[in-house]
PDB file of C-alpha atoms in Angstrom:
ATOM      1  CA  UNK A1077     189.093 368.122 223.389  1.00 51.00           C
ATOM      2  CA  UNK A1078     191.637 370.111 225.243  1.00 47.00           C
ATOM      3  CA  UNK A1079     192.750 367.138 227.125  1.00 48.00           C
ATOM      4  CA  UNK A1080     193.106 364.989 223.855  1.00 45.00           C
ATOM      5  CA  UNK A1081     195.204 367.708 222.319  1.00 45.00           C
ATOM      6  CA  UNK A1082     197.396 368.132 225.483  1.00 44.00           C
ATOM      7  CA  UNK A1083     197.804 364.215 225.368  1.00 44.00           C
ATOM      8  CA  UNK A1084     198.719 364.143 221.806  1.00 42.00           C
ATOM      9  CA  UNK A1085     201.141 366.874 222.109  1.00 39.00           C
ATOM     10  CA  UNK A1086     203.128 365.207 224.903  1.00 42.00           C
ATOM     11  CA  UNK A1087     203.045 362.268 223.104  1.00 38.00           C
ATOM     12  CA  UNK A1088     204.583 363.659 219.910  1.00 37.00           C
ATOM     13  CA  UNK A1089     207.274 365.303 222.205  1.00 36.00           C
ATOM     14  CA  UNK A1090     207.824 362.323 223.762  1.00 36.00           C
ATOM     15  CA  UNK A1091     207.924 359.999 220.861  1.00 39.00           C
ATOM     16  CA  UNK A1092     210.521 362.969 219.238  1.00 38.00           C
ATOM     17  CA  UNK A1093     213.061 362.748 222.518  1.00 38.00           C
ATOM     18  CA  UNK A1094     212.721 358.824 221.827  1.00 37.00           C
ATOM     19  CA  UNK A1095     213.963 358.849 218.550  1.00 35.00           C
ATOM     20  CA  UNK A1096     216.563 361.332 219.215  1.00 35.00           C
ATOM     21  CA  UNK A1097     217.962 359.156 222.156  1.00 37.00           C
ATOM     22  CA  UNK A1098     217.924 356.115 219.858  1.00 45.00           C
ATOM     23  CA  UNK A1099     219.930 357.303 216.966  1.00 62.00           C
ATOM     24  CA  UNK A1100     222.373 359.840 216.711  1.00 85.00           C
ATOM     25  CA  UNK A1101     225.108 361.556 214.160  1.00 91.00           C
ATOM     26  CA  UNK A1102     228.377 362.604 215.438  1.00 95.00           C
ATOM     27  CA  UNK A1103     228.722 366.235 215.734  1.00 94.00           C
ATOM     28  CA  UNK A1104     231.211 368.488 217.208  1.00 96.00           C
ATOM     29  CA  UNK A1105     231.144 372.596 218.770  1.00 96.00           C
ATOM     30  CA  UNK A1106     234.478 373.989 218.543  1.00 96.00           C
ATOM     31  CA  UNK A1107     234.437 377.169 221.416  1.00 94.00           C
ATOM     32  CA  UNK A1108     237.647 378.539 221.083  1.00 96.00           C
ATOM     33  CA  UNK A1109     240.874 377.855 218.379  1.00 97.00           C
ATOM     34  CA  UNK A1110     243.020 375.206 218.924  1.00 97.00           C
ATOM     35  CA  UNK A1111     241.287 373.554 221.872  1.00 96.00           C
ATOM     36  CA  UNK A1112     239.532 370.351 222.417  1.00 95.00           C
ATOM     37  CA  UNK A1113     235.895 370.502 221.288  1.00 97.00           C
ATOM     38  CA  UNK A1114     233.006 368.978 222.821  1.00 95.00           C
ATOM     39  CA  UNK A1115     231.292 366.196 220.805  1.00 95.00           C
ATOM     40  CA  UNK A1116     227.527 365.275 221.129  1.00 92.00           C
ATOM     41  CA  UNK A1117     228.501 362.686 223.745  1.00 95.00           C
ATOM     42  CA  UNK A1118     231.372 362.861 226.303  1.00 95.00           C
ATOM     43  CA  UNK A1119     234.543 360.826 226.108  1.00 95.00           C
ATOM     44  CA  UNK A1120     233.785 359.370 229.658  1.00 95.00           C
ATOM     45  CA  UNK A1121     230.219 358.190 228.101  1.00 96.00           C
ATOM     46  CA  UNK A1122     231.953 356.677 224.763  1.00 97.00           C
ATOM     47  CA  UNK A1123     234.854 354.900 226.809  1.00 96.00           C
ATOM     48  CA  UNK A1124     232.137 352.542 228.434  1.00 96.00           C
ATOM     49  CA  UNK A1125     231.908 351.175 225.064  1.00 98.00           C
ATOM     50  CA  UNK A1126     235.544 351.217 223.735  1.00 97.00           C
ATOM     51  CA  UNK A1127     234.857 354.005 221.515  1.00 98.00           C
ATOM     52  CA  UNK A1128     236.712 357.381 221.443  1.00 98.00           C
ATOM     53  CA  UNK A1129     236.084 360.846 219.832  1.00 98.00           C
ATOM     54  CA  UNK A1130     239.461 362.372 221.124  1.00 97.00           C
ATOM     55  CA  UNK A1131     242.805 361.276 223.086  1.00 96.00           C
ATOM     56  CA  UNK A1132     244.648 362.344 225.631  1.00 93.00           C
ATOM     57  CA  UNK A1133     244.849 366.048 226.408  1.00 91.00           C
ATOM     58  CA  UNK A1134     248.117 365.837 228.279  1.00 91.00           C
ATOM     59  CA  UNK A1135     250.129 365.395 224.960  1.00 93.00           C
ATOM     60  CA  UNK A1136     250.693 366.884 221.588  1.00 97.00           C
ATOM     61  CA  UNK A1137     249.421 363.909 219.596  1.00 98.00           C
ATOM     62  CA  UNK A1138     247.275 363.858 216.315  1.00 98.00           C
ATOM     63  CA  UNK A1139     245.952 360.717 214.920  1.00 98.00           C
ATOM     64  CA  UNK A1140     245.360 361.161 210.904  1.00 98.00           C
ATOM     65  CA  UNK A1141     242.402 358.789 209.840  1.00 98.00           C
ATOM     66  CA  UNK A1142     240.781 358.770 206.052  1.00 98.00           C
ATOM     67  CA  UNK A1143     237.679 357.390 205.026  1.00 98.00           C
ATOM     68  CA  UNK A1144     236.632 355.987 201.761  1.00 96.00           C
ATOM     69  CA  UNK A1145     234.209 354.352 199.574  1.00 95.00           C
ATOM     70  CA  UNK A1146     235.687 354.108 196.612  1.00 97.00           C
ATOM     71  CA  UNK A1147     238.972 355.061 194.958  1.00 97.00           C
ATOM     72  CA  UNK A1148     239.472 358.397 193.177  1.00 96.00           C
ATOM     73  CA  UNK A1149     243.124 357.606 191.974  1.00 97.00           C
ATOM     74  CA  UNK A1150     244.312 359.874 194.854  1.00 98.00           C
ATOM     75  CA  UNK A1151     245.384 357.433 197.535  1.00 98.00           C
ATOM     76  CA  UNK A1152     248.859 356.298 196.145  1.00 98.00           C
ATOM     77  CA  UNK A1153     249.861 360.112 196.396  1.00 98.00           C
ATOM     78  CA  UNK A1154     248.684 360.461 199.890  1.00 98.00           C
ATOM     79  CA  UNK A1155     250.737 357.354 200.674  1.00 98.00           C
ATOM     80  CA  UNK A1156     253.365 358.884 198.956  1.00 98.00           C
ATOM     81  CA  UNK A1157     253.275 361.442 201.234  1.00 98.00           C
ATOM     82  CA  UNK A1158     252.657 359.703 204.453  1.00 98.00           C
ATOM     83  CA  UNK A1159     255.732 357.983 203.891  1.00 98.00           C
ATOM     84  CA  UNK A1160     257.600 360.771 203.069  1.00 98.00           C
ATOM     85  CA  UNK A1161     256.787 362.440 206.674  1.00 98.00           C
ATOM     86  CA  UNK A1162     256.722 358.669 208.532  1.00 98.00           C
ATOM     87  CA  UNK A1163     253.066 359.237 209.482  1.00 98.00           C
ATOM     88  CA  UNK A1164     251.176 356.201 210.175  1.00 98.00           C
ATOM     89  CA  UNK A1165     247.415 356.627 209.550  1.00 98.00           C
ATOM     90  CA  UNK A1166     244.341 354.585 209.799  1.00 98.00           C
ATOM     91  CA  UNK A1167     242.169 353.961 206.600  1.00 98.00           C
ATOM     92  CA  UNK A1168     238.494 353.227 207.104  1.00 98.00           C
ATOM     93  CA  UNK A1169     237.504 351.505 204.166  1.00 98.00           C
ATOM     94  CA  UNK A1170     234.447 349.753 202.560  1.00 98.00           C
ATOM     95  CA  UNK A1171     234.067 345.940 201.944  1.00 98.00           C
ATOM     96  CA  UNK A1172     234.334 346.702 198.163  1.00 98.00           C
ATOM     97  CA  UNK A1173     237.069 349.095 198.436  1.00 98.00           C
ATOM     98  CA  UNK A1174     239.340 346.633 199.814  1.00 98.00           C
ATOM     99  CA  UNK A1175     237.848 343.625 197.332  1.00 98.00           C
ATOM    100  CA  UNK A1176     238.519 345.678 194.438  1.00 98.00           C
ATOM    101  CA  UNK A1177     241.948 347.467 195.195  1.00 98.00           C
ATOM    102  CA  UNK A1178     244.237 344.704 197.201  1.00 98.00           C
ATOM    103  CA  UNK A1179     247.610 346.259 195.714  1.00 98.00           C
ATOM    104  CA  UNK A1180     246.589 349.829 197.671  1.00 98.00           C
ATOM    105  CA  UNK A1181     245.526 347.338 201.112  1.00 98.00           C
ATOM    106  CA  UNK A1182     248.660 345.205 200.653  1.00 98.00           C
ATOM    107  CA  UNK A1183     250.936 348.936 200.322  1.00 98.00           C
ATOM    108  CA  UNK A1184     248.692 350.329 203.515  1.00 98.00           C
ATOM    109  CA  UNK A1185     249.689 347.293 205.541  1.00 98.00           C
ATOM    110  CA  UNK A1186     253.328 346.844 204.576  1.00 98.00           C
ATOM    111  CA  UNK A1187     253.725 350.553 205.351  1.00 98.00           C
ATOM    112  CA  UNK A1188     252.401 350.613 208.931  1.00 97.00           C
ATOM    113  CA  UNK A1189     248.895 351.840 208.428  1.00 98.00           C
ATOM    114  CA  UNK A1190     245.952 350.602 209.771  1.00 98.00           C
ATOM    115  CA  UNK A1191     243.354 349.116 207.468  1.00 98.00           C
ATOM    116  CA  UNK A1192     240.004 349.455 209.584  1.00 98.00           C
ATOM    117  CA  UNK A1193     236.338 348.259 209.216  1.00 98.00           C
ATOM    118  CA  UNK A1194     233.692 351.339 207.550  1.00 98.00           C
ATOM    119  CA  UNK A1195     231.324 348.232 207.035  1.00 98.00           C
ATOM    120  CA  UNK A1196     230.322 346.403 204.001  1.00 98.00           C
ATOM    121  CA  UNK A1197     227.876 348.308 202.227  1.00 97.00           C
ATOM    122  CA  UNK A1198     227.910 351.690 204.050  1.00 97.00           C
ATOM    123  CA  UNK A1199     224.459 351.744 205.410  1.00 96.00           C
ATOM    124  CA  UNK A1200     222.811 353.384 208.442  1.00 96.00           C
ATOM    125  CA  UNK A1201     224.460 351.159 211.163  1.00 96.00           C
ATOM    126  CA  UNK A1202     221.810 352.710 213.825  1.00 95.00           C
ATOM    127  CA  UNK A1203     218.743 350.784 211.742  1.00 95.00           C
ATOM    128  CA  UNK A1204     220.867 347.609 212.285  1.00 94.00           C
ATOM    129  CA  UNK A1205     220.131 346.635 216.229  1.00 91.00           C
ATOM    130  CA  UNK A1206     220.199 342.873 216.157  1.00 93.00           C
ATOM    131  CA  UNK A1207     223.453 341.291 216.756  1.00 96.00           C
ATOM    132  CA  UNK A1208     223.744 339.080 213.397  1.00 96.00           C
ATOM    133  CA  UNK A1209     222.857 341.909 210.907  1.00 96.00           C
ATOM    134  CA  UNK A1210     225.206 344.480 212.465  1.00 97.00           C
ATOM    135  CA  UNK A1211     228.008 341.428 212.751  1.00 98.00           C
ATOM    136  CA  UNK A1212     227.635 340.527 208.924  1.00 98.00           C
ATOM    137  CA  UNK A1213     228.569 344.096 207.938  1.00 98.00           C
ATOM    138  CA  UNK A1214     231.570 343.781 209.610  1.00 98.00           C
ATOM    139  CA  UNK A1215     232.309 340.202 208.959  1.00 98.00           C
ATOM    140  CA  UNK A1216     232.302 340.451 205.239  1.00 98.00           C
ATOM    141  CA  UNK A1217     234.842 343.470 205.427  1.00 98.00           C
ATOM    142  CA  UNK A1218     236.766 340.870 207.674  1.00 98.00           C
ATOM    143  CA  UNK A1219     236.636 338.181 204.988  1.00 98.00           C
ATOM    144  CA  UNK A1220     237.919 340.859 202.405  1.00 98.00           C
ATOM    145  CA  UNK A1221     240.877 342.035 204.170  1.00 98.00           C
ATOM    146  CA  UNK A1222     241.999 338.459 204.938  1.00 98.00           C
ATOM    147  CA  UNK A1223     241.257 337.178 201.476  1.00 98.00           C
ATOM    148  CA  UNK A1224     243.675 340.280 200.484  1.00 98.00           C
ATOM    149  CA  UNK A1225     246.588 340.016 203.188  1.00 98.00           C
ATOM    150  CA  UNK A1226     246.327 336.741 205.081  1.00 98.00           C
ATOM    151  CA  UNK A1227     245.805 338.825 208.419  1.00 97.00           C
ATOM    152  CA  UNK A1228     243.207 339.617 210.466  1.00 98.00           C
ATOM    153  CA  UNK A1229     241.758 343.121 210.150  1.00 98.00           C
ATOM    154  CA  UNK A1230     242.762 345.506 213.132  1.00 98.00           C
ATOM    155  CA  UNK A1231     239.596 345.853 215.137  1.00 98.00           C
ATOM    156  CA  UNK A1232     238.779 349.714 214.574  1.00 98.00           C
ATOM    157  CA  UNK A1233     235.367 350.705 213.374  1.00 98.00           C
ATOM    158  CA  UNK A1234     233.794 353.934 212.511  1.00 98.00           C
ATOM    159  CA  UNK A1235     229.966 353.879 211.649  1.00 98.00           C
ATOM    160  CA  UNK A1236     228.962 355.440 208.177  1.00 97.00           C
ATOM    161  CA  UNK A1237     228.389 359.175 208.303  1.00 96.00           C
ATOM    162  CA  UNK A1238     228.834 358.824 211.956  1.00 97.00           C
ATOM    163  CA  UNK A1239     225.563 357.859 212.508  1.00 97.00           C
ATOM    164  CA  UNK A1240     224.948 355.200 215.465  1.00 97.00           C
ATOM    165  CA  UNK A1241     223.563 354.584 218.644  1.00 96.00           C
ATOM    166  CA  UNK A1242     223.958 352.867 222.036  1.00 96.00           C
ATOM    167  CA  UNK A1243     223.092 349.520 220.895  1.00 96.00           C
ATOM    168  CA  UNK A1244     225.662 349.785 218.085  1.00 97.00           C
ATOM    169  CA  UNK A1245     228.531 350.610 220.886  1.00 97.00           C
ATOM    170  CA  UNK A1246     227.439 347.875 222.647  1.00 98.00           C
ATOM    171  CA  UNK A1247     227.778 345.488 219.806  1.00 98.00           C
ATOM    172  CA  UNK A1248     230.806 346.495 218.498  1.00 98.00           C
ATOM    173  CA  UNK A1249     232.459 346.250 222.082  1.00 98.00           C
ATOM    174  CA  UNK A1250     230.905 342.846 221.918  1.00 98.00           C
ATOM    175  CA  UNK A1251     232.660 341.894 218.675  1.00 98.00           C
ATOM    176  CA  UNK A1252     235.943 343.074 219.974  1.00 98.00           C
ATOM    177  CA  UNK A1253     235.850 346.526 218.042  1.00 98.00           C
ATOM    178  CA  UNK A1254     237.248 349.979 219.329  1.00 98.00           C
ATOM    179  CA  UNK A1255     234.617 352.545 217.783  1.00 98.00           C
ATOM    180  CA  UNK A1256     236.746 355.405 216.244  1.00 98.00           C
ATOM    181  CA  UNK A1257     234.984 359.244 216.041  1.00 98.00           C
ATOM    182  CA  UNK A1258     236.983 362.031 215.141  1.00 98.00           C
ATOM    183  CA  UNK A1259     237.397 365.337 216.736  1.00 98.00           C
ATOM    184  CA  UNK A1260     238.710 367.592 213.572  1.00 98.00           C
ATOM    185  CA  UNK A1261     237.256 367.543 210.114  1.00 98.00           C
ATOM    186  CA  UNK A1262     236.055 369.975 207.157  1.00 97.00           C
ATOM    187  CA  UNK A1263     233.791 369.235 204.327  1.00 97.00           C
ATOM    188  CA  UNK A1264     235.825 367.620 201.593  1.00 98.00           C
ATOM    189  CA  UNK A1265     233.874 364.711 200.863  1.00 96.00           C
ATOM    190  CA  UNK A1266     232.057 366.108 197.670  1.00 97.00           C
ATOM    191  CA  UNK A1267     233.984 365.452 194.351  1.00 96.00           C
ATOM    192  CA  UNK A1268     232.344 368.153 192.693  1.00 96.00           C
ATOM    193  CA  UNK A1269     232.674 371.016 195.411  1.00 97.00           C
ATOM    194  CA  UNK A1270     236.113 370.826 196.495  1.00 98.00           C
ATOM    195  CA  UNK A1271     237.041 373.389 198.918  1.00 98.00           C
ATOM    196  CA  UNK A1272     239.991 375.349 198.219  1.00 98.00           C
ATOM    197  CA  UNK A1273     243.691 375.375 199.666  1.00 98.00           C
ATOM    198  CA  UNK A1274     242.498 378.476 201.857  1.00 98.00           C
ATOM    199  CA  UNK A1275     239.378 377.117 202.907  1.00 98.00           C
ATOM    200  CA  UNK A1276     240.903 373.832 204.023  1.00 98.00           C
ATOM    201  CA  UNK A1277     243.610 375.457 206.058  1.00 98.00           C
ATOM    202  CA  UNK A1278     241.166 377.572 207.412  1.00 98.00           C
ATOM    203  CA  UNK A1279     239.019 374.925 209.023  1.00 98.00           C
ATOM    204  CA  UNK A1280     241.937 372.396 209.928  1.00 98.00           C
ATOM    205  CA  UNK A1281     244.270 374.476 211.686  1.00 98.00           C
ATOM    206  CA  UNK A1282     242.181 376.301 214.046  1.00 98.00           C
ATOM    207  CA  UNK A1283     240.579 372.513 214.599  1.00 98.00           C
ATOM    208  CA  UNK A1284     243.802 371.243 215.833  1.00 98.00           C
ATOM    209  CA  UNK A1285     244.298 370.295 219.565  1.00 98.00           C
ATOM    210  CA  UNK A1286     246.017 367.941 221.742  1.00 97.00           C
ATOM    211  CA  UNK A1287     244.749 364.315 220.902  1.00 97.00           C
ATOM    212  CA  UNK A1288     242.810 365.383 218.083  1.00 98.00           C
ATOM    213  CA  UNK A1289     241.780 362.586 215.713  1.00 98.00           C
ATOM    214  CA  UNK A1290     241.534 364.060 212.251  1.00 98.00           C
ATOM    215  CA  UNK A1291     239.242 362.618 210.020  1.00 98.00           C
ATOM    216  CA  UNK A1292     239.849 363.321 206.239  1.00 98.00           C
ATOM    217  CA  UNK A1293     238.572 361.399 202.841  1.00 98.00           C
ATOM    218  CA  UNK A1294     241.446 359.722 200.617  1.00 97.00           C
ATOM    219  CA  UNK A1295     238.802 360.897 197.536  1.00 98.00           C
ATOM    220  CA  UNK A1296     239.527 364.592 197.939  1.00 98.00           C
ATOM    221  CA  UNK A1297     241.552 366.078 195.595  1.00 98.00           C
ATOM    222  CA  UNK A1298     242.240 369.220 197.797  1.00 98.00           C
ATOM    223  CA  UNK A1299     243.739 366.834 200.769  1.00 98.00           C
ATOM    224  CA  UNK A1300     245.677 365.242 198.164  1.00 98.00           C
ATOM    225  CA  UNK A1301     247.258 368.706 197.403  1.00 98.00           C
ATOM    226  CA  UNK A1302     247.554 370.091 200.846  1.00 98.00           C
ATOM    227  CA  UNK A1303     248.762 366.875 202.824  1.00 98.00           C
ATOM    228  CA  UNK A1304     252.315 367.921 202.475  1.00 98.00           C
ATOM    229  CA  UNK A1305     251.439 371.307 203.508  1.00 98.00           C
ATOM    230  CA  UNK A1306     249.165 370.317 206.228  1.00 98.00           C
ATOM    231  CA  UNK A1307     251.534 367.611 208.023  1.00 98.00           C
ATOM    232  CA  UNK A1308     254.843 370.026 208.273  1.00 98.00           C
ATOM    233  CA  UNK A1309     252.343 372.533 209.868  1.00 98.00           C
ATOM    234  CA  UNK A1310     251.489 370.123 212.269  1.00 98.00           C
ATOM    235  CA  UNK A1311     254.737 369.420 213.193  1.00 98.00           C
ATOM    236  CA  UNK A1312     255.333 373.055 213.005  1.00 98.00           C
ATOM    237  CA  UNK A1313     252.835 373.509 215.685  1.00 98.00           C
ATOM    238  CA  UNK A1314     254.731 371.186 218.050  1.00 98.00           C
ATOM    239  CA  UNK A1315     252.849 368.177 217.260  1.00 98.00           C
ATOM    240  CA  UNK A1316     253.592 364.597 216.634  1.00 97.00           C
ATOM    241  CA  UNK A1317     251.842 361.996 214.590  1.00 98.00           C
ATOM    242  CA  UNK A1318     251.144 358.571 215.849  1.00 98.00           C
ATOM    243  CA  UNK A1319     249.009 355.279 215.066  1.00 98.00           C
ATOM    244  CA  UNK A1320     245.490 354.834 216.751  1.00 98.00           C
ATOM    245  CA  UNK A1321     247.128 351.962 218.620  1.00 97.00           C
ATOM    246  CA  UNK A1322     249.243 354.419 220.428  1.00 97.00           C
ATOM    247  CA  UNK A1323     245.538 355.977 220.980  1.00 96.00           C
ATOM    248  CA  UNK A1324     243.933 352.683 222.933  1.00 95.00           C
ATOM    249  CA  UNK A1325     247.344 352.575 224.844  1.00 93.00           C
ATOM    250  CA  UNK A1326     247.179 355.983 226.530  1.00 88.00           C
ATOM    251  CA  UNK A1327     243.190 356.491 226.322  1.00 81.00           C
ATOM    252  CA  UNK A1328     241.259 359.688 226.606  1.00 74.00           C
ATOM    253  CA  UNK A1329     240.028 359.384 230.101  1.00 63.00           C
ATOM    254  CA  UNK A1330     240.804 357.798 232.886  1.00 45.00           C
ATOM    255  CA  UNK A1331     239.617 354.215 233.120  1.00 42.00           C
ATOM    256  CA  UNK A1332     237.491 355.286 236.613  1.00 37.00           C
ATOM    257  CA  UNK A1333     236.027 358.558 234.920  1.00 38.00           C
ATOM    258  CA  UNK A1334     233.085 356.619 233.379  1.00 35.00           C
ATOM    259  CA  UNK A1335     230.364 359.323 233.443  1.00 34.00           C
ATOM    260  CA  UNK A1336     226.838 359.261 230.955  1.00 36.00           C
ATOM    261  CA  UNK A1337     226.798 362.918 230.129  1.00 38.00           C
ATOM    262  CA  UNK A1338     226.211 364.299 226.745  1.00 38.00           C
ATOM    263  CA  UNK A1339     225.995 367.585 225.073  1.00 36.00           C
ATOM    264  CA  UNK A1340     223.568 368.675 222.426  1.00 35.00           C
ATOM    265  CA  UNK A1341     223.748 367.214 218.917  1.00 37.00           C
ATOM    266  CA  UNK A1342     226.072 369.944 217.466  1.00 34.00           C
ATOM    267  CA  UNK A1343     227.165 369.300 213.704  1.00 39.00           C
ATOM    268  CA  UNK A1344     230.620 370.304 212.066  1.00 40.00           C
ATOM    269  CA  UNK A1345     230.217 372.461 209.251  1.00 41.00           C
TER     270      UNK A1345
END
């Protein structure tokens, strides 16, 4: 009986470890203000799959990115602020958003922003491990973007809720996509529990670091209110704000520094 119990315990532990290795949710660990955080996978590991969570540490550059699954009548104002500051951004949008708001999509494209792929239905992508199912979630977004703009969508992809596995990373690369995670964010996505201005800045400013990929939601009333001041403060801190195309050009790691290291699955509060 003791042998059977030991066997069962070992089996459960092994199964748990395999599950953990199979799917993960992107998380960050900040050790010191204004320094680069650790992700639950290293930049070197992600680089094998044309995936990024951070840019080059030798430049005081930031990359503004926004996620949205729906419109909250705030995006036009956010675009006004980005235009005022001449800041390019990337908007990771689901397919229905692109289909239902062509005027905003056209404006984003015309004003130099990237409209990027956040999947058609915002599923847990780690459950889609065959190429046809995975590709369908991305190709439907591509079709909506082309219907609206007449152009091919820029090949940047962000997994919904940051949930991914290694198979997803490989499939995205095979489909020509760069997978983009983030290195700074805060809890801004709950419509009925929006952070105050003070709470937002207390999270965002200490998490600012060279090469930072900033994730905000353009559904957030707080973000719409603070964006002008936030961009001003970033510039006052000596940062310039660039497009994700700049990130790809500069990279996050040396092309020869491709390891497989990872760190525990921390979450960003």
